[in-house]
Coordinates of C-alpha atoms and ligand atoms in Angstrom, one line a residue:
X1 CA 11.1 28.4 8.7
X2 CA 14.0 29.4 11.1
X3 CA 16.8 27.0 11.7
X4 CA 15.8 26.4 15.3
X5 CA 12.7 26.5 17.4
X6 CA 12.6 27.0 21.2
X7 CA 10.7 24.9 23.8
X8 CA 10.6 25.9 27.4
X9 CA 10.0 23.1 30.0
X10 CA 9.9 24.0 33.7
X11 CA 11.5 27.4 33.0
X12 CA 14.4 25.8 31.0
X13 CA 14.4 26.8 27.3
X14 CA 15.9 24.5 24.7
X15 CA 16.7 25.2 21.1
X16 CA 15.5 22.4 18.8
X17 CA 17.0 22.3 15.3
X18 CA 14.8 22.6 12.2
X19 CA 15.7 20.2 9.4
X20 CA 14.9 21.6 5.9
X21 CA 13.0 19.6 3.3
X22 CA 13.7 19.9 -0.4
X23 CA 9.9 20.0 -0.9
X24 CA 7.0 20.1 1.6
X25 CA 7.2 20.7 5.3
X26 CA 10.4 21.2 7.3
X27 CA 10.7 19.2 10.5
X28 CA 11.5 20.0 14.1
X29 CA 14.2 17.5 15.3
X30 CA 12.9 16.5 18.8
X31 CA 15.5 13.7 19.3
X32 CA 17.1 15.7 22.2
X33 CA 13.9 16.1 24.1
X34 CA 14.4 12.9 26.0
X35 CA 17.3 14.6 27.7
X36 CA 14.8 17.2 29.0
X37 CA 12.8 14.3 30.5
X38 CA 9.9 14.6 28.2
X39 CA 8.4 12.7 25.2
X40 CA 6.3 14.0 22.3
X41 CA 2.8 12.5 22.0
X42 CA 1.3 11.8 18.6
X43 CA -0.9 8.7 18.3
X44 CA -1.5 7.9 14.6
X45 CA 1.6 10.0 13.8
X46 CA -0.5 12.9 12.3
X47 CA 2.3 15.4 13.0
X48 CA 5.3 13.1 13.0
X49 CA 8.0 12.4 10.4
X50 CA 9.4 9.0 11.2
X51 CA 12.3 9.2 8.8
X52 CA 13.8 11.1 5.9
X53 CA 13.5 9.7 2.4
X54 CA 14.2 10.7 -1.2
X55 CA 11.7 8.3 -2.8
X56 CA 8.2 9.7 -2.9
X57 CA 6.8 13.1 -2.3
X58 CA 3.1 13.9 -1.5
X59 CA 1.5 17.3 -1.2
X60 CA -1.9 16.4 0.2
X61 CA -3.4 19.9 -0.3
X62 CA -2.2 20.4 -3.9
X63 CA -2.9 16.8 -4.8
X64 CA 0.8 16.2 -5.9
X65 CA 2.4 12.7 -5.9
X66 CA 5.9 12.2 -7.4
X67 CA 8.2 9.1 -7.5
X68 CA 11.8 10.4 -7.4
X69 CA 10.5 13.7 -8.6
X70 CA 8.5 12.4 -11.6
X71 CA 4.7 13.3 -11.4
X72 CA 2.4 10.3 -11.1
X73 CA 0.3 11.6 -14.0
X74 CA 3.3 11.5 -16.4
X75 CA 4.5 8.1 -15.2
X76 CA 0.9 6.7 -15.6
X77 CA 0.7 8.1 -19.1
X78 CA 4.2 7.3 -20.4
X79 CA 5.8 4.6 -18.3
X80 CA 5.2 1.0 -17.4
X81 CA 5.3 -0.8 -14.1
X82 CA 8.7 -2.4 -14.4
X83 CA 10.2 0.9 -15.5
X84 CA 8.7 2.5 -12.3
X85 CA 10.1 -0.5 -10.3
X86 CA 13.6 0.3 -11.7
X87 CA 13.1 4.0 -10.9
X88 CA 12.1 3.3 -7.3
X89 CA 15.1 1.0 -6.8
X90 CA 17.7 3.1 -8.5
X91 CA 16.3 6.7 -8.2
X92 CA 16.7 7.3 -11.9
X93 CA 14.8 6.3 -15.0
X94 CA 16.6 3.4 -16.9
X95 CA 18.1 3.6 -20.4
X96 CA 16.5 1.3 -23.0
X97 CA 19.3 -1.2 -22.4
X98 CA 19.0 -1.0 -18.6
X99 CA 15.2 -1.5 -18.8
X100 CA 15.6 -4.5 -21.2
X101 CA 18.1 -6.1 -18.8
X102 CA 15.9 -5.4 -15.8
X103 CA 12.8 -6.9 -17.5
X104 CA 14.9 -10.0 -18.3
X105 CA 16.2 -10.3 -14.8
X106 CA 12.7 -10.1 -13.4
X107 CA 11.2 -12.5 -15.8
X108 CA 14.0 -15.0 -15.0
X109 CA 13.1 -14.9 -11.3
X110 CA 9.3 -15.2 -11.8
X111 CA 9.1 -19.1 -11.5
X112 CA 8.4 -20.5 -8.1
X113 CA 10.2 -23.6 -7.0
X114 CA 7.7 -26.6 -7.3
X115 CA 8.6 -27.8 -3.8
X116 CA 8.0 -24.4 -2.4
X117 CA 4.7 -24.2 -4.3
X118 CA 3.4 -27.0 -2.0
X119 CA 3.0 -24.3 0.7
X120 CA -0.4 -23.7 -1.0
X121 CA -1.4 -27.3 -0.1
X122 CA -1.7 -26.2 3.5
X123 CA -4.5 -23.8 2.7
X124 CA -8.2 -24.6 2.2
X125 CA -9.9 -23.5 -1.1
X126 CA -11.8 -20.9 0.9
X127 CA -8.6 -19.3 2.3
X128 CA -8.5 -15.5 1.5
X129 CA -5.8 -14.8 -1.1
X130 CA -4.2 -12.2 1.3
X131 CA -3.7 -14.9 4.0
X132 CA -2.0 -17.1 1.4
X133 CA 0.1 -14.3 0.0
X134 CA 1.3 -13.1 3.4
X135 CA 2.3 -16.7 4.3
X136 CA 4.0 -17.4 1.0
X137 CA 6.1 -14.2 1.0
X138 CA 7.2 -14.9 4.5
X139 CA 8.0 -18.4 3.4
X140 CA 10.3 -17.1 0.7
X141 CA 12.8 -16.4 3.5
X142 CA 13.2 -20.2 3.7
X143 CA 14.6 -20.1 0.2
X144 CA 16.8 -17.0 0.5
X145 CA 17.6 -16.4 4.1
X146 CA 21.0 -18.2 4.3
X147 CA 23.9 -16.0 3.5
X148 CA 21.8 -12.9 2.9
X149 CA 23.7 -9.9 4.2
X150 CA 21.2 -7.0 4.4
X151 CA 24.1 -4.5 4.6
X152 CA 25.4 -5.6 1.2
X153 CA 23.7 -3.4 -1.5
X154 CA 24.0 -6.3 -4.1
X155 CA 22.1 -8.6 -1.7
X156 CA 19.5 -6.0 -1.1
X157 CA 19.0 -5.5 -4.9
X158 CA 18.7 -9.3 -5.4
X159 CA 16.1 -9.5 -2.6
X160 CA 14.2 -6.6 -4.3
X161 CA 14.3 -8.4 -7.7
X162 CA 13.2 -11.7 -6.2
X163 CA 10.2 -10.0 -4.5
X164 CA 9.2 -8.0 -7.5
X165 CA 9.5 -11.1 -9.7
X166 CA 7.8 -13.6 -7.3
X167 CA 4.8 -11.5 -6.1
X168 CA 2.7 -11.8 -9.4
X169 CA 3.4 -15.5 -9.5
X170 CA 2.4 -16.1 -5.8
X171 CA -0.6 -13.8 -6.2
X172 CA -1.8 -15.8 -9.2
X173 CA -1.1 -19.0 -7.3
X174 CA -3.3 -17.7 -4.5
X175 CA -6.1 -17.1 -7.0
X176 CA -5.8 -20.4 -8.7
X177 CA -5.9 -22.2 -5.3
X178 CA -9.0 -20.2 -4.4
X179 CA -10.8 -21.6 -7.5
X180 CA -9.3 -25.1 -7.1
X181 CA -7.4 -24.8 -10.4
X182 CA -3.8 -26.0 -11.1
X183 CA -1.1 -23.4 -11.3
X184 CA -0.1 -21.7 -14.6
X185 CA 3.6 -21.2 -15.1
X186 CA 4.9 -17.7 -15.9
X187 CA 5.5 -17.2 -19.7
X188 CA 8.8 -15.4 -20.4
X189 CA 7.4 -14.1 -23.6
X190 CA 4.7 -12.0 -21.8
X191 CA 4.9 -8.6 -20.2
X192 CA 4.6 -8.2 -16.4
X193 CA 0.8 -7.5 -16.1
X194 CA -0.1 -9.8 -19.0
X195 CA 1.9 -12.6 -17.4
X196 CA 0.0 -12.1 -14.1
X197 CA -3.4 -12.2 -15.9
X198 CA -2.3 -15.2 -17.9
X199 CA -1.2 -17.0 -14.7
X200 CA -4.7 -16.3 -13.3
X201 CA -6.9 -16.9 -16.2
X202 CA -4.8 -18.8 -18.8
X203 CA -3.5 -22.4 -19.2
X204 CA 0.1 -23.6 -19.2
X205 CA 1.2 -24.2 -22.7
X206 CA -1.7 -22.3 -24.3
X207 CA -0.9 -18.9 -25.9
X208 CA -2.1 -16.0 -23.8
X209 CA -5.6 -14.7 -24.6
X210 CA -5.3 -11.7 -22.3
X211 CA -6.8 -8.5 -23.7
X212 CA -4.0 -5.9 -24.3
X213 CA -6.4 -3.2 -23.1
X214 CA -6.9 -5.0 -19.8
X215 CA -3.2 -5.7 -19.4
X216 CA -2.4 -2.1 -20.1
X217 CA -5.1 -0.9 -17.6
X218 CA -3.7 -3.3 -14.9
X219 CA -0.1 -2.2 -15.5
X220 CA -1.3 1.4 -15.0
X221 CA -3.0 0.3 -11.7
X222 CA 0.3 -1.2 -10.6
X223 CA 2.1 2.1 -11.3
X224 CA -0.5 4.1 -9.4
X225 CA 0.0 1.8 -6.3
X226 CA 3.8 1.5 -6.6
X227 CA 4.7 3.7 -3.6
X228 CA 3.1 6.2 -1.3
X229 CA 5.6 7.6 1.2
X230 CA 5.2 6.5 4.8
X231 CA 1.7 4.9 4.7
X232 CA 0.8 2.3 7.3
X233 CA 2.2 -0.8 5.4
X234 CA 5.4 0.9 4.3
X235 CA 5.9 2.1 7.9
X236 CA 5.4 -1.5 9.0
X237 CA 8.1 -2.7 6.6
X238 CA 10.5 0.0 7.9
X239 CA 9.8 -0.9 11.5
X240 CA 10.1 -4.6 10.9
X241 CA 13.3 -4.0 8.8
X242 CA 14.7 -1.8 11.6
X243 CA 15.2 -5.0 13.7
X244 CA 17.5 -6.3 10.9
X245 CA 14.8 -8.9 10.1
X246 CA 15.0 -10.7 6.7
X247 CA 13.5 -8.6 3.9
X248 CA 11.0 -11.3 3.1
X249 CA 9.8 -11.2 6.7
X250 CA 9.6 -7.4 6.7
X251 CA 7.6 -7.4 3.5
X252 CA 5.3 -10.0 4.8
X253 CA 4.6 -7.7 7.7
X254 CA 3.8 -5.0 5.3
X255 CA 1.3 -7.3 3.4
X256 CA -0.4 -8.0 6.7
X257 CA -0.7 -4.3 7.5
X258 CA -2.1 -3.6 4.0
X259 CA -4.9 -6.1 4.4
X260 CA -6.9 -3.8 6.8
X261 CA -10.0 -2.2 5.3
X262 CA -8.8 1.2 6.5
X263 CA -5.8 0.8 4.2
X264 CA -5.3 -1.5 1.2
X265 CA -8.3 -3.7 2.1
X266 CA -10.5 -0.7 1.2
X267 CA -10.7 -1.7 -2.5
X268 CA -12.3 -5.0 -1.6
X269 CA -14.4 -3.2 1.1
X270 CA -15.7 -0.8 -1.6
X271 CA -17.2 -3.6 -3.6
X272 CA -18.6 -5.2 -0.4
X273 CA -20.2 -1.8 0.5
X274 CA -21.7 -1.3 -3.0
X275 CA -23.1 -4.8 -2.9
X276 CA -24.6 -4.2 0.5
X277 CA -26.2 -0.9 -0.6
X278 CA -27.3 -2.8 -3.8
X279 CA -29.6 -0.2 -5.2
X280 CA -29.9 3.6 -5.8
X281 CA -32.9 3.7 -3.5
X282 CA -30.7 2.8 -0.5
X283 CA -27.9 5.2 -1.1
X284 CA -29.4 7.9 1.2
X285 CA -29.8 5.4 4.0
X286 CA -26.1 4.5 3.8
X287 CA -24.9 8.1 3.5
X288 CA -26.8 8.9 6.7
X289 CA -25.2 5.9 8.4
X290 CA -21.7 7.2 7.3
X291 CA -22.6 10.6 8.9
X292 CA -23.9 9.1 12.1
X293 CA -21.3 9.3 14.9
X294 CA -23.0 6.4 16.7
X295 CA -22.7 4.2 13.6
X296 CA -19.3 2.6 12.9
X297 CA -20.1 2.5 9.1
X298 CA -17.8 4.5 6.9
X299 CA -18.0 5.1 3.2
X300 CA -15.2 2.8 2.0
X301 CA -13.0 4.4 -0.7
X302 CA -13.6 7.9 0.7
X303 CA -11.2 10.0 2.8
X304 CA -7.4 10.0 3.2
X305 CA -5.0 11.0 5.9
X306 CA -2.9 13.1 3.5
X307 CA -5.0 14.1 0.5
X308 CA -7.4 16.9 1.5
X309 CA -8.5 18.1 -2.0
X310 CA -8.2 15.1 -4.3
X311 CA -6.1 12.0 -4.7
X312 CA -4.2 12.4 -8.0
X313 CA -4.1 8.7 -8.4
X314 CA -7.9 8.6 -8.1
X315 CA -8.1 11.1 -11.0
X316 CA -6.0 8.9 -13.2
X317 CA -7.8 5.8 -12.0
X318 CA -11.2 7.3 -12.8
X319 CA -10.2 7.9 -16.4
X320 CA -8.8 4.3 -16.6
X321 CA -11.9 3.0 -15.0
X322 CA -14.1 4.6 -17.7
X323 CA -11.9 3.2 -20.4
X324 CA -12.2 -0.3 -19.0
X325 CA -16.0 0.0 -18.5
X326 CA -16.4 1.1 -22.1
X327 CA -14.2 -1.8 -23.3
X328 CA -16.2 -4.3 -21.1
X329 CA -19.5 -2.6 -22.0
X330 CA -20.6 -2.5 -18.3
X331 CA -21.4 1.2 -17.9
X332 CA -25.0 0.2 -17.0
X333 CA -23.9 -2.1 -14.2
X334 CA -26.2 -1.3 -11.2
X335 CA -23.3 -1.2 -8.7
X336 CA -21.6 1.5 -10.9
X337 CA -24.8 3.6 -10.7
X338 CA -24.6 3.3 -6.9
X339 CA -20.9 4.3 -7.0
X340 CA -21.7 7.4 -9.1
X341 CA -24.5 8.4 -6.8
X342 CA -22.2 8.1 -3.8
X343 CA -19.5 10.1 -5.5
X344 CA -21.9 12.9 -6.4
X345 CA -23.2 13.1 -2.8
X346 CA -19.7 13.1 -1.3
X347 CA -18.9 16.1 -3.6
X348 CA -22.0 18.0 -2.6
X349 CA -22.9 17.3 1.0
X350 CA -21.4 19.5 3.8
X351 CA -20.5 16.5 6.0
X352 CA -18.0 15.2 3.3
X353 CA -16.9 18.6 2.1
X354 CA -16.2 19.9 5.6
X355 CA -14.1 16.8 6.4
X356 CA -12.5 16.8 2.9
X357 CA -13.7 13.3 2.2
X358 CA -13.1 12.7 -1.5
X359 CA -13.0 9.4 -3.4
X360 CA -9.5 7.9 -3.0
X361 CA -7.7 5.4 -5.2
X362 CA -9.4 2.5 -3.7
X363 CA -12.8 3.7 -4.7
X364 CA -12.0 3.6 -8.4
X365 CA -9.6 0.7 -8.3
X366 CA -12.3 -1.5 -6.8
X367 CA -14.8 -0.6 -9.5
X368 CA -12.2 -1.0 -12.3
X369 CA -11.0 -4.4 -11.1
X370 CA -14.7 -5.5 -10.9
X371 CA -15.2 -4.4 -14.5
X372 CA -12.1 -6.3 -15.5
X373 CA -13.6 -9.4 -14.1
X374 CA -11.0 -9.7 -11.2
X375 CA -12.6 -11.5 -8.3
X376 CA -13.2 -9.2 -5.3
X377 CA -11.0 -11.2 -2.8
X378 CA -8.0 -10.6 -5.1
X379 CA -8.2 -6.8 -5.0
X380 CA -5.9 -6.3 -2.0
X381 CA -3.5 -8.9 -3.4
X382 CA -3.2 -6.7 -6.5
X383 CA -2.6 -3.7 -4.3
X384 CA 0.3 -5.6 -2.7
X385 CA 1.6 -6.6 -6.1
X386 CA 1.7 -3.0 -7.2
X387 CA 3.1 -1.7 -3.9
X388 CA 6.0 -4.2 -3.7
X389 CA 8.6 -2.0 -5.3
X390 CA 7.8 0.9 -2.9
X391 CA 8.0 -1.3 0.1
X392 CA 11.3 -2.9 -0.8
X393 CA 12.7 0.5 -2.0
X394 CA 12.0 2.0 1.5
X395 CA 13.5 -1.0 3.2
X396 CA 16.6 -0.8 1.1
X397 CA 16.8 3.0 1.6
X398 CA 16.7 2.6 5.4
X399 CA 19.4 -0.1 5.3
X400 CA 21.7 2.0 3.0
X401 CA 22.6 4.5 5.8
X402 CA 22.9 4.4 9.6
X403 CA 19.5 3.7 11.3
X404 CA 18.2 2.8 14.7
X405 CA 15.7 0.2 15.7
X406 CA 12.2 1.7 15.9
X407 CA 11.1 1.7 19.5
X408 CA 8.4 4.4 20.4
X409 CA 7.6 5.2 24.0
X410 CA 4.2 5.9 25.6
X411 CA 2.1 8.1 27.9
X412 CA 1.5 5.7 30.8
X413 CA -1.9 6.0 32.4
X414 CA -2.0 2.7 34.3
X415 CA -1.9 2.0 38.0
X416 CA 1.1 3.4 39.9
X417 CA 3.4 1.0 41.9
X418 CA 1.5 -1.2 44.3
X419 CA 2.4 -4.4 46.4
X420 CA 1.3 -7.9 45.6
X421 CA -1.9 -8.9 47.6
X422 CA -1.9 -12.4 49.0
X423 CA -4.8 -14.5 47.9
X424 CA -6.4 -14.7 51.4
X425 CA -6.5 -10.9 51.5
X426 CA -8.3 -10.2 48.1
Ligands
SDX501 C1 -5.2 3.9 1.5 O1 -1.8 6.5 3.9 C2 -1.8 6.2 2.6 O2 -1.1 6.8 1.8 C3 -2.8 5.1 2.3 C4 -2.9 4.8 0.8 C5 -1.7 4.2 0.1 O3 -1.5 4.4 -1.1 O4 -0.8 3.6 0.9 O5 -3.3 6.0 0.1 C6 -4.0 3.7 0.5 O6 -5.2 3.3 2.5 C7 -6.3 4.8 1.1 C8 -7.4 4.9 2.2 C9 -8.3 3.7 2.0 N1 -9.2 3.6 3.2 C10 -10.6 3.8 3.0 O7 -11.1 4.2 2.0 C11 -11.4 3.5 4.3 C12 -12.4 4.7 4.5 N2 -11.6 5.9 4.9 C13 -11.4 6.1 6.4 O8 -11.2 4.9 7.1 C14 -10.4 7.2 6.6 O9 -10.8 8.3 5.8 C15 -9.0 7.0 6.5 C16 -8.5 5.8 7.4 C17 -8.6 6.7 5.1 C18 -8.2 8.2 7.0 O10 -8.5 8.4 8.4 P1 -7.9 9.6 9.3 O11 -7.0 10.4 8.5 O12 -7.5 9.1 10.6 O13 -9.2 10.5 9.4 P2 -10.3 10.4 10.6 O14 -10.7 8.9 10.8 O15 -9.8 11.1 11.8 O16 -11.6 11.1 10.0 C19 -11.7 12.5 10.1 C20 -13.3 12.7 10.1 C21 -13.9 11.9 11.2 O17 -15.2 12.6 11.6 P3 -15.1 13.7 12.9 O18 -14.8 12.8 14.1 O19 -14.2 14.7 12.5 O20 -16.6 14.2 12.9 O21 -13.8 12.3 8.9 C22 -14.7 11.2 9.2 C23 -14.3 10.7 10.6 O22 -15.5 10.0 11.2 N3 -14.4 10.2 8.1 C24 -15.4 9.5 7.5 C25 -14.7 8.7 6.5 N4 -13.3 8.9 6.7 C26 -13.2 9.8 7.7 N5 -16.7 9.5 7.6 C27 -17.4 8.6 6.7 N6 -16.8 7.8 5.8 C28 -15.4 7.8 5.7 N7 -14.8 7.1 4.8

């Protein structure tokens, strides 16, 4: 692409600089357009790059996803979630000594202050885990707000470590609250995913009985969810962080955004959809609903704003899903037969092929988590747990160089100026 493009407005031509990417699309820098008295218009940001970043790269047509240049397939096969957390925070893979220290630093920060834990007393047992998690993470600011200098890289790293360490504990506490059970303390002898599962399903003081296969599968799910460029929740974290808000508040905003069924809430919505369909005999009825423009129903777990051939995470997730199903001996689960039928139709029917609607990561993660015995309301909380390093890495990246508060403009279509009408004249 040339180094400039031209735009002509009312006969006046302006050169706009083109900024070159190291991979993917170059961008046209439109920042000077306001001086020409015009905005760009892009609801949903389909054609808009909101920032520059060195963290994650996605090629939606080629199905490529890399964290700091490393392909997601290789990280899923060879790495572990805390190593990926280190990579996202430091842009380089750790040495063995660095990883050992990082794991120890995270483990030391996993316990939640008992007085703070009383925040969960404010929730009913039927509270959704995401509502509890969102509130609890925002509440962490009450513990770490004082003296936090967001422009100090050491303070930013400490905030990142606290959030990566506390999110499994708070997520497990949300689950335990939802089943009316007492909290299980983190066990410093356990790995990250195993510790989370033990805090959910174990007992304080009893040796972990977590299946290594399930802990490994969950750790891989966390890796696959760790970051994904400027998705809705990460963009929310950046926008909230651009006001210089406390990182715990900015991350809580990201958790709130993730909850929506169009985004991270899709994994829970996939299971709700499969339960609603219920039986192979009703799959056709629901596929027709998904294709009906008049019907708001969408096939949850299908489609993606960026991936238009396949979601590389879904490919890895599908293999992991089959391994968990085999381990759990649930291949014959009726819901899974419905899922397989939906997947087959979406790969064969013109409506889905024409719109490039393929299964995304949420389709398989929902099924895998069900096979692992994870309660459906916890699925999006697990997505938040996995995405934590990505969110905080983007927040820190933004703070590490000059930035401006995010403040989009609009195309105004409301009433033009008019005078107030006294009541007796209305
Ligand atoms: C995640 O951005 C990220 O990176 C997100 C994520 C991450 O890691 O952070 O990857 C995680 O959020 C994955 C997506 C999870 N959401 C779902 O599975 C919900 C179901 N999917 C849809 O809501 C939708 O596909 C989106 C939200 C994912 C993408 O929406 P877009 O890009 O705005 O696409 P669109 O709504 O404009 O759809 C284009 C066409 C439309 O039909 P036409 O008007 O062209 O005739 O495809 C149709 C849509 O009606 N369509 C669907 C559909 N998704 C899109 N039709 C039926 N079922 C669907 N799921």
